[in-house]
Amino acid sequence: IQNEESVILFLVVWTVTEITRYSFYTFNLLNHLPYFIKWARYNFFIVLYPAGVAGELLTIYAALPYVKKTGMFSLRLPNKYNVSFDYYYFLIIVMFSYIP
């Protein structure tokens, strides 16, 4: 999954977000906040938020076949805990939880 373009998308978006955020904090602590940094802090999210969500959802979607095939992070019955957990369906629920 790490070779998917969606991973690059959300990594770039997260990086730009953090650079903007911490530049804002740093300049604010130095009592010298350039207008562009303040503007970027409060306006870049308009583009970065949807792009980050898209990157995350596309990455989860790309991982679904592998998770289903391998049973990754899933717990099947019977076991000593007497519980069952399917990571595949958990990821689908997580994807739908982005809607609200």
mmCIF file of C-alpha atoms in Angstrom:
data_model
loop_
_atom_site.group_PDB
_atom_site.id
_atom_site.type_symbol
_atom_site.label_atom_id
_atom_site.label_comp_id
_atom_site.label_asym_id
_atom_site.label_seq_id
_atom_site.Cartn_x
_atom_site.Cartn_y
_atom_site.Cartn_z
ATOM 1 C CA ILE A 1 0.000 0.000 0.000
ATOM 2 C CA GLN A 2 2.907 2.375 0.651
ATOM 3 C CA ASN A 3 3.435 2.626 -3.120
ATOM 4 C CA GLU A 4 -0.040 4.059 -3.740
ATOM 5 C CA GLU A 5 -0.278 7.662 -4.933
ATOM 6 C CA SER A 6 -2.821 8.325 -2.193
ATOM 7 C CA VAL A 7 -0.106 7.859 0.438
ATOM 8 C CA ILE A 8 1.973 10.563 -1.198
ATOM 9 C CA LEU A 9 -1.113 12.782 -1.319
ATOM 10 C CA PHE A 10 -1.887 12.633 2.384
ATOM 11 C CA LEU A 11 1.784 12.816 3.402
ATOM 12 C CA VAL A 12 2.278 16.009 1.384
ATOM 13 C CA VAL A 13 -0.941 17.474 2.764
ATOM 14 C CA TRP A 14 -0.008 16.616 6.366
ATOM 15 C CA THR A 15 3.473 18.061 5.840
ATOM 16 C CA VAL A 16 2.188 21.360 4.451
ATOM 17 C CA THR A 17 -0.347 21.550 7.272
ATOM 18 C CA GLU A 18 2.289 21.030 9.969
ATOM 19 C CA ILE A 19 4.761 23.450 8.399
ATOM 20 C CA THR A 20 2.036 26.089 8.261
ATOM 21 C CA ARG A 21 0.852 25.411 11.808
ATOM 22 C CA TYR A 22 4.265 25.449 13.447
ATOM 23 C CA SER A 23 5.433 28.466 11.439
ATOM 24 C CA PHE A 24 2.381 30.277 12.773
ATOM 25 C CA TYR A 25 3.177 29.234 16.353
ATOM 26 C CA THR A 26 6.856 30.137 16.040
ATOM 27 C CA PHE A 27 6.284 33.581 14.553
ATOM 28 C CA ASN A 28 3.522 34.222 17.062
ATOM 29 C CA LEU A 29 5.873 33.408 19.963
ATOM 30 C CA LEU A 30 8.454 35.778 18.472
ATOM 31 C CA ASN A 31 5.787 38.526 18.309
ATOM 32 C CA HIS A 32 6.447 38.895 14.586
ATOM 33 C CA LEU A 33 3.606 37.259 12.691
ATOM 34 C CA PRO A 34 3.771 37.926 8.933
ATOM 35 C CA TYR A 35 0.422 38.396 7.241
ATOM 36 C CA PHE A 36 1.026 35.511 4.818
ATOM 37 C CA ILE A 37 1.654 33.023 7.635
ATOM 38 C CA LYS A 38 -1.520 34.111 9.420
ATOM 39 C CA TRP A 39 -3.482 33.970 6.167
ATOM 40 C CA ALA A 40 -2.079 30.534 5.314
ATOM 41 C CA ARG A 41 -2.855 29.185 8.795
ATOM 42 C CA TYR A 42 -6.533 30.056 8.469
ATOM 43 C CA ASN A 43 -7.091 29.486 4.739
ATOM 44 C CA PHE A 44 -4.971 26.542 3.534
ATOM 45 C CA PHE A 45 -7.348 24.132 5.267
ATOM 46 C CA ILE A 46 -9.960 24.897 2.616
ATOM 47 C CA VAL A 47 -7.878 22.912 0.126
ATOM 48 C CA LEU A 48 -5.797 20.754 2.461
ATOM 49 C CA TYR A 49 -8.627 19.244 4.502
ATOM 50 C CA PRO A 50 -10.532 17.695 1.570
ATOM 51 C CA ALA A 51 -7.268 16.599 -0.075
ATOM 52 C CA GLY A 52 -6.069 14.950 3.149
ATOM 53 C CA VAL A 53 -9.370 13.164 3.682
ATOM 54 C CA ALA A 54 -9.326 11.957 0.074
ATOM 55 C CA GLY A 55 -5.777 10.651 0.481
ATOM 56 C CA GLU A 56 -6.629 8.835 3.697
ATOM 57 C CA LEU A 57 -9.817 7.280 2.310
ATOM 58 C CA LEU A 58 -8.129 6.182 -0.919
ATOM 59 C CA THR A 59 -5.332 4.589 1.078
ATOM 60 C CA ILE A 60 -7.758 2.686 3.296
ATOM 61 C CA TYR A 61 -9.702 1.590 0.212
ATOM 62 C CA ALA A 62 -6.494 0.359 -1.446
ATOM 63 C CA ALA A 63 -5.641 -1.640 1.685
ATOM 64 C CA LEU A 64 -9.014 -3.426 1.918
ATOM 65 C CA PRO A 65 -8.220 -6.352 -0.444
ATOM 66 C CA TYR A 66 -4.948 -7.096 1.356
ATOM 67 C CA VAL A 67 -6.582 -6.888 4.780
ATOM 68 C CA LYS A 68 -9.380 -9.223 3.702
ATOM 69 C CA LYS A 69 -6.987 -11.737 2.098
ATOM 70 C CA THR A 70 -4.572 -11.905 5.026
ATOM 71 C CA GLY A 71 -6.984 -11.458 7.929
ATOM 72 C CA MET A 72 -4.640 -8.789 9.223
ATOM 73 C CA PHE A 73 -5.375 -7.596 12.807
ATOM 74 C CA SER A 74 -8.486 -9.777 12.928
ATOM 75 C CA LEU A 75 -9.390 -12.114 15.736
ATOM 76 C CA ARG A 76 -11.435 -15.183 14.890
ATOM 77 C CA LEU A 77 -13.421 -17.535 17.074
ATOM 78 C CA PRO A 78 -12.701 -19.771 18.847
ATOM 79 C CA ASN A 79 -10.016 -18.152 20.970
ATOM 80 C CA LYS A 80 -9.248 -17.772 24.647
ATOM 81 C CA TYR A 81 -10.987 -14.388 24.840
ATOM 82 C CA ASN A 82 -14.198 -15.670 23.223
ATOM 83 C CA VAL A 83 -14.504 -12.561 21.059
ATOM 84 C CA SER A 84 -14.343 -11.930 17.349
ATOM 85 C CA PHE A 85 -13.000 -8.851 15.569
ATOM 86 C CA ASP A 86 -12.723 -8.317 11.825
ATOM 87 C CA TYR A 87 -10.372 -5.500 10.880
ATOM 88 C CA TYR A 88 -11.711 -5.447 7.306
ATOM 89 C CA TYR A 89 -15.198 -4.428 8.443
ATOM 90 C CA PHE A 90 -13.712 -2.066 11.009
ATOM 91 C CA LEU A 91 -11.921 -0.202 8.191
ATOM 92 C CA ILE A 92 -15.160 0.043 6.231
ATOM 93 C CA ILE A 93 -16.884 1.522 9.300
ATOM 94 C CA VAL A 94 -14.001 3.979 9.709
ATOM 95 C CA MET A 95 -14.392 5.026 6.077
ATOM 96 C CA PHE A 96 -18.113 5.691 6.594
ATOM 97 C CA SER A 97 -17.375 7.579 9.814
ATOM 98 C CA TYR A 98 -15.672 10.288 7.727
ATOM 99 C CA ILE A 99 -19.096 11.331 6.405
ATOM 100 C CA PRO A 100 -20.336 13.085 9.554
#
